[in-house]
Short mmCIF file of C-alpha atoms in Angstrom, two decimals:
data_model
loop_
_atom_site.label_atom_id
_atom_site.label_comp_id
_atom_site.label_asym_id
_atom_site.label_seq_id
_atom_site.Cartn_x
_atom_site.Cartn_y
_atom_site.Cartn_z
CA MET A 1 1.86 12.41 -3.27
CA PRO A 2 -0.10 14.67 -1.09
CA TRP A 3 0.51 17.79 -2.16
CA ILE A 4 0.47 19.68 0.58
CA TRP A 5 3.27 18.00 1.58
CA VAL A 6 5.40 18.97 -1.16
CA PHE A 7 4.69 22.53 0.18
CA LEU A 8 5.74 22.27 3.25
CA LEU A 9 9.03 19.90 2.28
CA SER A 10 9.55 22.99 -0.67
CA ALA A 11 9.35 25.31 2.63
CA VAL A 12 11.26 24.23 4.69
CA LEU A 13 14.19 22.57 2.26
CA VAL A 14 15.40 26.41 1.82
CA ALA A 15 19.27 26.43 2.59
CA PHE A 16 21.05 23.62 2.26
CA THR A 17 24.16 25.40 4.73
CA SER A 18 21.84 24.72 7.47
CA PHE A 19 22.11 20.65 7.81
CA VAL A 20 23.99 20.74 10.44
CA LEU A 21 21.99 22.38 13.29
CA PRO A 22 23.27 24.48 15.76
CA ARG A 23 24.18 23.06 18.95
CA ARG A 24 20.54 23.61 21.50
CA ARG A 25 20.38 24.46 24.85
CA GLY A 26 17.30 21.52 25.53
CA PRO A 27 16.14 18.74 23.86
CA LEU A 28 13.62 19.45 20.78
CA PRO A 29 9.73 18.26 21.58
CA PRO A 30 8.97 14.10 21.35
CA GLY A 31 8.23 12.40 17.46
CA PRO A 32 8.52 9.09 15.67
CA LEU A 33 12.20 7.72 15.41
CA ARG A 34 14.20 9.21 12.82
CA TRP A 35 15.97 7.79 10.05
CA PRO A 36 19.82 8.62 9.54
CA LEU A 37 20.08 10.75 6.99
CA ILE A 38 16.43 11.28 5.85
CA GLY A 39 15.19 11.96 9.37
CA ASN A 40 11.63 12.07 9.50
CA GLY A 41 11.59 12.40 5.73
CA LEU A 42 9.01 9.63 5.40
CA ASP A 43 6.34 10.44 7.93
CA LEU A 44 5.71 12.90 5.73
CA TRP A 45 4.12 11.15 3.11
CA CYS A 46 1.10 10.36 4.60
CA LYS A 47 -2.49 10.33 4.05
CA HIS A 48 -4.51 12.91 6.48
CA PRO A 49 -1.69 13.68 8.36
CA TRP A 50 -3.37 16.13 10.88
CA LYS A 51 -4.79 13.01 11.93
CA VAL A 52 -1.68 11.68 12.11
CA TYR A 53 -0.21 13.80 14.39
CA ALA A 54 -3.25 13.94 16.23
CA ARG A 55 -2.69 10.69 17.01
CA TRP A 56 1.11 11.29 17.71
CA ALA A 57 -0.06 13.46 20.69
CA GLN A 58 -1.57 10.62 22.46
CA GLU A 59 1.36 8.52 22.07
CA TYR A 60 4.10 10.62 23.28
CA ARG A 61 1.51 12.63 25.97
CA SER A 62 3.02 15.61 24.01
CA ASP A 63 0.62 18.70 22.57
CA ILE A 64 3.86 19.88 20.77
CA LEU A 65 5.88 17.59 18.38
CA SER A 66 8.99 17.44 16.07
CA LEU A 67 9.81 16.65 12.74
CA GLN A 68 13.24 16.22 11.28
CA ILE A 69 14.64 16.41 7.47
CA PRO A 70 17.60 16.95 6.09
CA GLY A 71 17.86 21.39 6.89
CA ALA A 72 15.07 22.06 9.01
CA THR A 73 12.79 21.26 12.04
CA ILE A 74 9.10 21.25 12.00
CA ILE A 75 7.27 21.96 14.98
CA ILE A 76 3.75 20.06 15.40
CA LEU A 77 1.46 22.31 17.95
CA ASN A 78 -1.66 20.45 18.60
CA LYS A 79 -3.74 22.51 21.02
CA GLU A 80 -5.13 25.51 20.99
CA HIS A 81 -3.71 27.29 24.45
CA VAL A 82 -0.20 26.09 22.82
CA VAL A 83 -1.14 27.90 19.61
CA GLN A 84 -2.10 30.89 21.90
CA ASP A 85 0.66 30.92 23.97
CA LEU A 86 3.39 30.70 20.51
CA PHE A 87 1.54 32.30 17.58
CA VAL A 88 -0.50 35.24 19.64
CA LYS A 89 1.51 35.90 22.85
CA ARG A 90 5.00 35.92 21.40
CA GLY A 91 3.80 36.48 17.88
CA LEU A 92 6.44 38.92 16.88
CA ILE A 93 9.11 35.51 16.63
CA TYR A 94 6.24 33.36 14.85
CA SER A 95 6.00 35.65 11.93
CA ASP A 96 7.52 34.85 9.41
CA ARG A 97 6.69 32.63 6.38
CA PRO A 98 8.61 29.63 4.12
CA TYR A 99 10.24 31.20 1.08
CA THR A 100 12.01 29.26 -1.53
CA ALA A 101 13.43 30.40 -4.75
CA PHE A 102 11.14 27.54 -6.32
CA PHE A 103 7.88 29.18 -4.45
CA GLU A 104 8.82 32.62 -6.46
CA LYS A 105 9.39 31.45 -9.78
CA LEU A 106 5.73 29.97 -9.64
CA GLY A 107 4.46 32.94 -8.53
CA ILE A 108 3.11 31.92 -4.93
CA SER A 109 4.98 34.52 -3.55
CA ARG A 110 2.60 37.09 -5.04
CA ILE A 111 0.15 35.86 -1.95
CA PHE A 112 0.17 38.19 0.53
CA VAL A 113 -0.13 35.58 3.53
CA PHE A 114 2.47 33.51 2.33
CA GLN A 115 4.92 36.38 1.88
CA ASP A 116 7.51 37.07 4.78
CA TYR A 117 8.53 40.35 5.94
CA GLY A 118 10.53 42.97 2.96
CA GLU A 119 9.71 46.04 0.76
CA ARG A 120 7.02 43.81 -1.12
CA TRP A 121 4.65 43.17 2.17
CA LYS A 122 6.05 46.97 3.30
CA ASN A 123 4.40 47.95 0.40
CA ASN A 124 1.10 45.77 0.21
CA ARG A 125 0.67 47.01 4.12
CA LYS A 126 0.06 50.57 2.81
CA ALA A 127 -2.53 49.23 -0.02
CA PHE A 128 -4.19 47.32 2.81
CA LYS A 129 -4.02 50.64 5.37
CA ARG A 130 -4.89 52.95 3.07
CA TYR A 131 -8.19 51.32 0.29
CA LEU A 132 -9.14 47.95 2.53
CA GLY A 133 -10.16 49.41 5.65
CA THR A 134 -13.71 48.55 7.50
CA GLU A 135 -15.54 51.21 4.97
CA THR A 136 -15.51 48.15 2.06
CA GLU A 137 -17.63 46.02 4.71
CA SER A 138 -20.89 47.38 2.62
CA VAL A 139 -19.06 47.01 -0.57
CA ILE A 140 -18.72 43.15 -0.25
CA ARG A 141 -22.45 43.09 1.57
CA SER A 142 -24.07 44.16 -1.20
CA ASN A 143 -22.94 41.58 -3.41
CA GLU A 144 -23.42 38.37 -0.93
CA LEU A 145 -26.99 38.30 -1.39
CA LEU A 146 -27.24 38.87 -5.62
CA SER A 147 -24.43 36.20 -5.74
CA CYS A 148 -26.47 33.67 -3.48
CA ARG A 149 -30.07 34.21 -5.61
CA ARG A 150 -28.07 33.54 -8.88
CA LEU A 151 -26.91 30.50 -7.51
CA LEU A 152 -30.97 29.93 -6.43
CA ILE A 153 -31.02 30.16 -10.56
CA SER A 154 -28.24 27.96 -11.26
CA LEU A 155 -29.78 25.11 -9.34
CA LEU A 156 -33.50 25.15 -11.15
CA THR A 157 -31.29 23.43 -14.09
CA GLY A 158 -30.39 20.14 -12.65
CA ASN A 159 -26.82 20.13 -13.69
CA ASP A 160 -23.64 19.75 -11.12
CA HIS A 161 -24.23 21.40 -8.16
CA GLN A 162 -20.78 21.30 -7.51
CA VAL A 163 -19.98 23.20 -10.46
CA ASP A 164 -22.48 25.66 -9.35
CA PHE A 165 -21.28 26.22 -5.99
CA ARG A 166 -17.93 27.49 -7.60
CA LYS A 167 -19.54 29.41 -9.97
CA ALA A 168 -21.44 31.07 -7.45
CA VAL A 169 -18.07 31.78 -4.62
CA ASN A 170 -15.85 32.81 -7.71
CA ASP A 171 -19.07 35.46 -8.76
CA PHE A 172 -19.21 36.58 -5.51
CA PHE A 173 -15.12 37.11 -5.02
CA LEU A 174 -14.72 38.68 -9.12
CA SER A 175 -18.33 41.15 -8.05
CA ALA A 176 -17.49 42.51 -4.70
CA THR A 177 -13.37 42.71 -5.26
CA TYR A 178 -13.41 44.16 -8.44
CA GLY A 179 -17.39 44.61 -9.87
CA ILE A 180 -16.57 42.03 -12.66
CA PRO A 181 -20.38 41.10 -13.17
CA PRO A 182 -21.75 37.17 -14.44
CA SER A 183 -21.51 37.73 -17.98
CA GLN A 184 -17.31 38.90 -18.16
CA GLN A 185 -16.60 36.34 -15.36
CA ASP A 186 -15.80 33.08 -17.56
CA GLU A 187 -12.53 33.99 -18.42
CA HIS A 188 -11.46 34.88 -14.94
CA VAL A 189 -12.50 31.53 -13.95
CA ALA A 190 -11.29 29.87 -16.55
CA LEU A 191 -7.63 31.12 -15.70
CA THR A 192 -7.75 30.54 -12.05
CA GLN A 193 -8.62 27.67 -12.35
CA GLU A 194 -6.05 26.06 -14.99
CA SER A 195 -3.39 27.99 -12.97
CA ALA A 196 -4.41 26.09 -9.60
CA VAL A 197 -4.23 22.40 -11.60
CA LEU A 198 -0.86 23.70 -12.87
CA LEU A 199 0.46 24.58 -9.65
CA LYS A 200 -0.45 21.24 -8.17
CA ARG A 201 1.27 19.62 -10.21
CA LEU A 202 4.87 21.54 -10.80
CA MET A 203 4.76 21.55 -6.86
CA ILE A 204 4.95 17.75 -6.88
CA GLN A 205 7.55 18.21 -9.73
CA GLY A 206 9.13 21.23 -8.18
CA LEU A 207 10.57 19.33 -4.95
CA VAL A 208 13.33 17.96 -7.26
CA PHE A 209 14.70 21.72 -7.07
CA GLU A 210 15.07 21.98 -3.55
CA PHE A 211 17.02 18.98 -3.18
CA LEU A 212 18.69 20.10 -6.45
CA PRO A 213 18.75 23.60 -6.29
CA PHE A 214 21.18 23.91 -9.03
CA LEU A 215 19.13 22.34 -11.58
CA ALA A 216 17.50 25.40 -11.90
CA SER A 217 19.70 27.52 -13.44
CA LEU A 218 19.96 25.04 -16.07
CA PRO A 219 18.27 25.56 -19.86
CA THR A 220 14.80 24.39 -20.09
CA TRP A 221 15.88 21.98 -22.94
CA PHE A 222 18.40 20.01 -20.88
CA THR A 223 15.96 20.02 -17.00
CA ALA A 224 14.06 16.88 -16.71
CA ALA A 225 10.12 16.60 -18.04
CA GLY A 226 10.52 20.54 -18.76
CA VAL A 227 10.05 21.57 -15.21
CA THR A 228 11.69 25.04 -15.88
CA ARG A 229 9.84 25.31 -18.65
CA GLY A 230 6.83 24.69 -16.96
CA VAL A 231 7.23 26.83 -14.06
CA GLY A 232 7.58 29.66 -16.42
CA VAL A 233 4.49 29.21 -17.33
CA VAL A 234 2.05 28.58 -13.79
CA GLY A 235 4.54 31.96 -12.87
CA GLU A 236 2.99 34.12 -15.96
CA LEU A 237 -0.40 32.19 -15.28
CA VAL A 238 -0.57 33.40 -11.92
CA ASP A 239 0.60 36.33 -12.62
CA LYS A 240 -1.88 36.60 -15.29
CA MET A 241 -4.75 35.43 -12.79
CA MET A 242 -3.81 38.65 -10.21
CA ARG A 243 -3.21 40.99 -13.38
CA THR A 244 -6.24 40.43 -15.79
CA PRO A 245 -9.18 41.16 -13.33
CA PHE A 246 -7.61 43.97 -11.97
CA GLU A 247 -7.02 45.24 -15.90
CA SER A 248 -10.66 44.89 -16.13
CA ALA A 249 -11.83 46.58 -13.29
CA LYS A 250 -9.44 49.80 -14.40
CA ALA A 251 -10.46 49.49 -17.85
CA ASP A 252 -13.97 49.99 -16.85
CA SER A 253 -13.79 52.32 -14.33
CA ILE A 254 -11.63 54.61 -17.07
CA GLN A 255 -14.83 54.51 -19.54
CA GLY A 256 -16.92 55.58 -16.32
CA ALA A 257 -18.41 52.19 -14.77
CA ARG A 258 -19.07 52.60 -11.77
CA ARG A 259 -19.58 49.18 -10.61
CA VAL A 260 -19.58 49.15 -6.20
CA SER A 261 -16.56 47.25 -5.30
CA VAL A 262 -12.99 47.29 -3.98
CA ALA A 263 -11.44 47.73 -6.77
CA GLY A 264 -13.51 50.47 -7.33
CA ARG A 265 -13.03 52.23 -4.46
CA PHE A 266 -9.55 52.06 -4.93
CA PHE A 267 -9.95 53.79 -8.37
CA ARG A 268 -12.37 56.54 -6.70
CA PHE A 269 -9.54 57.02 -4.50
CA ASP A 270 -7.11 57.70 -6.94
CA LYS A 271 -9.53 59.54 -9.77
CA GLU A 272 -6.03 61.00 -11.65
CA LEU A 273 -5.09 56.65 -12.58
CA SER A 274 -1.95 57.90 -14.69
CA ASN A 275 -0.29 59.02 -11.27
CA ILE A 276 -0.59 55.77 -9.54
CA SER A 277 3.26 54.56 -9.01
CA ASN A 278 4.04 50.97 -10.33
CA ASP A 279 5.12 49.55 -6.92
CA GLU A 280 1.52 50.78 -6.08
CA GLU A 281 -0.37 49.45 -8.05
CA ILE A 282 1.61 46.31 -7.82
CA SER A 283 0.46 46.62 -4.28
CA ILE A 284 -3.18 46.90 -4.92
CA ILE A 285 -2.61 43.76 -7.72
CA ASP A 286 -1.27 41.60 -5.35
CA VAL A 287 -3.76 42.50 -2.42
CA LEU A 288 -7.03 42.11 -4.22
CA GLY A 289 -5.71 38.97 -5.98
CA THR A 290 -4.84 37.37 -2.70
CA SER A 291 -8.37 38.04 -1.18
CA TYR A 292 -9.62 36.43 -4.69
CA ALA A 293 -7.62 33.58 -4.95
CA ALA A 294 -7.41 32.35 -1.27
CA GLY A 295 -11.10 33.65 -0.81
CA THR A 296 -12.75 31.40 -4.13
CA ASP A 297 -10.97 27.72 -3.01
CA THR A 298 -11.58 27.79 1.37
CA VAL A 299 -15.29 29.05 0.94
CA VAL A 300 -16.16 26.41 -1.90
CA ALA A 301 -14.34 23.73 0.18
CA LEU A 302 -16.66 25.57 3.37
CA VAL A 303 -19.77 25.24 0.82
CA ASN A 304 -19.65 21.62 -0.42
CA SER A 305 -18.71 20.85 3.00
CA PHE A 306 -22.01 22.09 3.64
CA ALA A 307 -23.96 19.98 1.45
CA LEU A 308 -22.06 16.77 1.89
CA ALA A 309 -23.53 17.39 5.08
CA MET A 310 -26.96 18.11 4.58
CA VAL A 311 -27.61 14.87 2.52
CA LEU A 312 -26.00 12.92 5.78
CA TYR A 313 -28.03 14.06 8.17
CA PRO A 314 -30.80 14.66 6.65
CA ASP A 315 -32.55 15.22 10.14
CA ILE A 316 -30.54 18.31 10.71
CA GLN A 317 -31.50 19.17 7.15
CA ARG A 318 -35.31 19.47 7.69
CA LYS A 319 -34.85 20.78 11.59
CA ALA A 320 -32.70 24.14 10.37
CA TYR A 321 -35.34 24.32 7.07
CA THR A 322 -38.42 24.11 9.94
CA ILE A 323 -36.70 26.47 12.11
CA LEU A 324 -35.91 28.63 8.66
CA ASN A 325 -39.08 28.52 7.66
CA SER A 326 -40.58 29.21 10.88
CA THR A 327 -39.09 33.11 11.18
CA LEU A 328 -38.80 34.00 7.48
CA ARG A 329 -42.74 32.47 6.09
CA GLY A 330 -42.40 30.87 3.02
CA ARG A 331 -39.68 34.04 1.87
CA LEU A 332 -36.04 34.03 0.67
CA PRO A 333 -33.77 35.27 3.54
CA ALA A 334 -32.60 38.51 3.22
CA LEU A 335 -29.00 39.96 4.95
CA LYS A 336 -31.05 42.09 7.55
CA ASP A 337 -31.38 38.04 8.58
CA TYR A 338 -27.76 37.77 9.17
CA GLY A 339 -27.40 36.41 12.46
CA THR A 340 -30.71 36.65 13.70
CA ILE A 341 -30.93 32.88 13.54
CA PRO A 342 -29.33 31.12 15.94
CA TYR A 343 -29.47 27.59 14.99
CA ILE A 344 -28.22 28.56 11.17
CA ASP A 345 -25.50 30.24 13.26
CA ALA A 346 -24.77 26.98 15.24
CA LEU A 347 -24.79 25.26 11.68
CA VAL A 348 -22.24 27.33 10.17
CA GLN A 349 -20.10 27.01 12.91
CA GLU A 350 -20.16 23.31 12.74
CA VAL A 351 -19.60 22.94 9.32
CA VAL A 352 -16.55 25.01 9.60
CA ARG A 353 -15.76 22.29 12.92
CA TRP A 354 -16.84 19.27 11.54
CA ASN A 355 -13.99 18.95 8.23
CA PRO A 356 -11.83 22.03 8.61
CA ILE A 357 -10.56 23.21 5.28
CA ALA A 358 -7.29 24.06 6.35
CA PRO A 359 -6.83 21.20 8.58
CA LEU A 360 -2.67 22.53 9.45
CA GLY A 361 -3.21 26.26 8.54
CA VAL A 362 -0.70 28.22 7.05
CA PRO A 363 2.80 27.42 8.13
CA HIS A 364 4.85 30.38 10.20
CA VAL A 365 8.78 30.42 10.48
CA LEU A 366 10.17 30.77 13.59
CA ARG A 367 13.09 34.09 13.20
CA GLN A 368 15.45 32.74 16.86
CA ASP A 369 15.64 30.14 19.07
CA ASP A 370 12.94 30.07 21.33
CA VAL A 371 12.27 27.39 24.79
CA TYR A 372 8.91 26.33 25.78
CA LYS A 373 7.98 23.61 28.33
CA GLY A 374 11.54 23.40 29.01
CA TYR A 375 11.63 21.86 24.50
CA ILE A 376 14.15 23.80 22.35
CA LEU A 377 12.37 25.21 19.22
CA PRO A 378 15.20 25.89 16.59
CA LYS A 379 15.00 29.37 15.08
CA GLY A 380 14.34 28.71 11.50
CA SER A 381 11.36 26.21 12.62
CA ILE A 382 8.33 25.69 10.61
CA CYS A 383 5.50 26.15 12.81
CA ILE A 384 2.18 24.61 12.01
CA ALA A 385 -1.25 24.39 13.63
CA ASN A 386 -3.04 21.41 13.60
CA THR A 387 -6.51 22.97 13.36
CA TRP A 388 -8.22 19.92 12.49
CA ASN A 389 -7.26 18.40 16.26
CA ILE A 390 -7.46 21.82 18.01
CA LEU A 391 -11.01 21.62 16.12
CA HIS A 392 -11.79 18.02 17.32
CA ASP A 393 -11.00 18.28 21.10
CA GLU A 394 -13.73 16.90 22.88
CA GLU A 395 -12.85 18.80 26.07
CA ARG A 396 -14.09 22.18 24.23
CA TYR A 397 -16.51 20.80 22.17
CA GLY A 398 -18.27 17.89 23.60
CA PRO A 399 -19.02 14.09 23.20
CA ASN A 400 -19.59 12.44 19.68
CA ILE A 401 -16.71 14.93 17.56
CA ASP A 402 -16.66 13.03 14.30
CA GLU A 403 -20.13 13.58 14.21
CA PHE A 404 -22.55 16.93 12.67
CA ILE A 405 -23.94 17.97 15.16
CA PRO A 406 -25.06 21.78 15.31
CA GLU A 407 -26.43 21.86 18.65
CA ARG A 408 -23.16 21.70 19.93
CA PHE A 409 -23.09 25.21 19.78
CA LEU A 410 -26.06 26.21 21.42
CA ASN A 411 -27.35 26.55 24.72
CA ALA A 412 -29.87 24.62 26.28
CA ASP A 413 -32.15 27.67 25.43
CA GLY A 414 -31.70 27.13 22.32
CA THR A 415 -29.21 30.53 22.29
CA LEU A 416 -25.98 30.72 20.51
CA ASN A 417 -23.28 29.40 22.67
CA GLU A 418 -21.02 32.28 22.76
CA THR A 419 -17.62 31.04 24.81
CA ARG A 420 -17.48 27.74 21.64
CA ALA A 421 -18.50 30.00 18.44
CA LYS A 422 -16.09 32.41 19.44
CA THR A 423 -13.14 30.39 18.49
CA ASP A 424 -11.39 31.98 15.18
CA VAL A 425 -9.22 28.37 15.30
CA ALA A 426 -10.45 27.51 11.74
CA PHE A 427 -9.48 31.26 10.48
CA GLY A 428 -6.18 31.08 12.44
CA PHE A 429 -4.87 32.83 15.54
CA GLY A 430 -4.50 36.17 17.26
CA ARG A 431 -5.79 39.67 18.12
CA ARG A 432 -8.20 41.02 15.95
CA THR A 433 -5.46 44.15 14.60
CA CYS A 434 -6.40 46.32 12.10
CA PRO A 435 -3.64 47.70 9.89
CA GLY A 436 -3.64 51.56 10.77
CA GLU A 437 -3.17 50.61 14.59
CA SER A 438 0.77 50.32 14.91
CA LYS A 439 3.30 51.72 12.85
CA SER A 440 5.68 48.33 14.49
CA LEU A 441 2.99 46.06 12.92
CA SER A 442 4.75 42.40 12.40
CA LEU A 443 3.04 40.25 9.34
CA TYR A 444 1.86 38.25 11.60
CA SER A 445 -0.54 40.40 12.64
CA MET A 446 -1.07 42.09 9.40
CA SER A 447 -1.54 37.79 8.07
CA VAL A 448 -4.12 37.99 11.15
CA TRP A 449 -5.71 40.93 10.04
CA LEU A 450 -6.44 39.08 6.18
CA SER A 451 -7.62 35.75 7.78
CA THR A 452 -9.77 38.10 10.20
CA ALA A 453 -11.43 39.98 6.98
CA LEU A 454 -11.25 36.97 5.31
CA ARG A 455 -12.82 34.60 8.34
CA ASP A 456 -15.95 37.42 8.26
CA ILE A 457 -16.38 37.69 4.71
CA ALA A 458 -16.44 34.17 4.68
CA ARG A 459 -18.86 32.96 7.40
CA GLU A 460 -21.45 35.85 6.45
CA PHE A 461 -21.53 35.03 2.72
CA ALA A 462 -21.77 31.34 4.01
CA TRP A 463 -24.56 31.89 6.11
CA ILE A 464 -26.73 33.43 3.73
CA LEU A 465 -25.70 31.26 1.35
CA PHE A 466 -26.81 28.16 3.78
CA ALA A 467 -29.66 29.46 4.69
CA SER A 468 -30.80 30.46 1.14
CA VAL A 469 -30.18 27.39 -0.13
CA LEU A 470 -32.00 25.05 2.98
CA SER A 471 -34.61 27.83 2.55
CA ALA A 472 -34.98 27.19 -1.09
CA TYR A 473 -34.58 23.61 -2.16
CA GLU A 474 -34.30 20.02 -0.12
CA LEU A 475 -31.20 18.00 -1.02
CA PHE A 476 -31.58 14.22 -1.50
CA ASP A 477 -30.56 10.93 -3.17
CA ALA A 478 -27.00 11.87 -2.57
CA ARG A 479 -23.98 9.62 -4.91
CA ASP A 480 -20.69 9.01 -5.63
CA GLU A 481 -19.32 9.42 -9.16
CA ASN A 482 -19.84 5.67 -9.33
CA GLY A 483 -23.69 6.20 -8.90
CA MET A 484 -23.00 4.42 -5.27
CA PRO A 485 -25.20 5.95 -2.49
CA LEU A 486 -23.37 7.99 -0.07
CA TYR A 487 -22.53 6.68 3.81
CA ARG A 488 -20.80 8.57 6.41
CA SER A 489 -18.47 5.43 7.15
CA LYS A 490 -16.98 6.20 3.13
CA ILE A 491 -16.86 9.89 3.65
CA GLU A 492 -12.73 10.81 3.01
CA TYR A 493 -11.75 14.52 2.63
CA THR A 494 -8.59 15.40 0.62
CA THR A 495 -5.24 15.61 1.79
CA GLU A 496 -4.58 19.04 0.25
CA ILE A 497 -3.39 22.64 1.73
CA VAL A 498 -7.32 22.99 1.50
CA SER A 499 -9.05 19.91 2.60
CA SER A 500 -12.52 19.08 0.23
CA ALA A 501 -15.38 16.66 0.24
CA PRO A 502 -15.29 14.07 -2.25
CA HIS A 503 -17.23 14.61 -5.53
CA PHE A 504 -20.96 13.60 -5.40
CA LYS A 505 -23.91 13.87 -7.19
CA CYS A 506 -27.44 15.01 -5.36
CA GLN A 507 -30.98 16.31 -6.61
CA PHE A 508 -32.17 19.69 -5.33
CA ARG A 509 -36.30 19.76 -5.24
CA LEU A 510 -37.92 23.07 -4.72
CA ARG A 511 -39.40 23.60 -0.97
CA PRO A 512 -43.31 24.15 -0.80
CA GLY A 513 -44.19 27.32 -1.91
CA ILE A 514 -40.88 28.07 -3.23
CA THR A 515 -41.38 29.01 -7.13
CA ARG A 516 -39.17 29.09 -10.70
CA ALA A 517 -40.56 32.89 -10.84
CA MET A 518 -40.20 33.46 -7.17
CA ILE A 519 -36.30 33.12 -7.45
CA HIS A 520 -36.16 34.67 -11.16
CA GLU A 521 -37.67 37.70 -9.75
CA ALA A 522 -35.23 38.16 -6.71
CA VAL A 523 -32.58 37.99 -8.80
CA GLY A 524 -33.68 40.36 -10.93
CA PRO A 525 -31.04 41.10 -14.22
CA VAL A 526 -28.15 38.81 -13.45
CA ASP A 527 -25.38 41.84 -14.17
#
C-alpha cells in the first residue's frame, strides 16, 4: 500500500462525528463514481496518484476535483491558477493542517509544517521570529560549499553514490543547523534513518486506529501486531531524533565551542542557558528539527534525481560541463559562482520540474465552507495541490513535457527565462512572508515562510552541488539493481510523500585536469 495514501487517509478520518455531511449550498467538484459506504476509498489505492488526477482532470474537463471517503472530502487542485486563487488569495481559510491522535503519538506533530494553529504553533512562531531571521543566511551558506567539497572526496572511493549523496546532504544540514562536524554525525544519521523506516511501516499499520480509534486506548498486549507498542517506540525515536543533535550543540556551546550554525546563533542569543524556559527550548528544538528532517529527505531526492537525469541524458551532461568549464576554466565552483551561469540555473529548475520531489505537496484543511466556480467546498475538506500536473503543463513549460530539457527555462539568447524560472510550485505556494511582518500572521504564511526558506536553501545547495559534481566528474554506465542498463521508458519514481528516483548505480570518472590532490586540497581538514 503506498504510504502516501495512509498519510492522507489518516489525516481525513479524524472525526467520526462527521459521517453525515452538512447540507450543501451547491454541488461538489466532479470526480469518479462514489461507492456506497466507502465512497472513493478504493480510488486512493493507486500508483502515482498525481498522474491519475491529471488524467481525471482531462476526463471531467475540470481543474478542480473531489473525492469522498467516510467522514471527509478531498479536493484536488490541478492547475496553478486554482491553487493561487484558493491557497494564496483565500489563504486565511485554507491555513490548517490535518491532525490525528495517531500522528500525535507518532511524533509527526512535532514537525512544524504539519502543526495546526495552537499554543505550540504560537511558541514556534516566536522562535522563528527571534532566531531564524534573514541573518541566518550567512550561517547556512558557510556550510554549503564545504559539504559539497566533502562529497567530491567521497565519490573518489567508487562506493554507492546514492549513499554518498545522502551523507553529503546530512552533512550539510547537520553542520548548518547544529554545527555538528562529520566525525560526529553517524549517530544522528542512523537515528534519522531508523525513525523514517519505522514511520513508514507504522503509518500503514496505524490506519486501523483511524477507522477504530478506541483501539488506541487498549493495552499493547491486546492490540494486534503490537502496533501501539511500535507507536510508542517511534514517538520516542522522533523525539530523540529532534532532541539529540540539539543537546549535542548545546553541550558544545557550554564547553566553549563556537561552530558556525543556526543552533549556535540561538545559544549566542541566550548565553545564560539556564534562563531558557522549557517551552522556548521545546520550540527551538521543533523548529530546528523540522529544518533538518524536512530538508534532508527533500534535498536527497532532488540530488538523486539530478544524477539520474545526467546518466539518462548524456548530451545534456556534456553541454552543462562544457558551459561550466568555459567559465570556471579548470577550477571547482565557489559560492561566488552561484547564479552566474544561466544554464546551470536552468538545469536546477528542470530537475525540480521533471519529477517533483513532493508531487502532491502538503495537504491543507479548509477552515470554513467555501464556494469556488459554483462548487461547494465543505469545511474540513482536505485540499491537495497536484504539483506534478502543474509542473507538467505544456502551456507554461512547452512541448515534450516528460523529457528532461533545461533549455525550456532559457531565452533564445541563453539568458534565464524569469517568467518560467520564478515559479515556486515545487516548494509550495504563496507570498514571501517573514514571521516579523504581521501580528496576525496565519499558519499558512508561517508555513510559506518555512517553505520559502527551505526552497532557497535547497536551490542554492543544489546549484553548488550539481556544479561541483559536473565540474569534477563524468557520470556514465547507469545500471539498475539487477545490473541491467537503465532506459528512460523504464524509470519509475516512488509513490510516497517525497517521491524518489529508483535505486541505481553508475560510474564516476574524474574530468580532465581534475586530480585527487586538487579535490583533497579544496576541502582541507574534514572537521
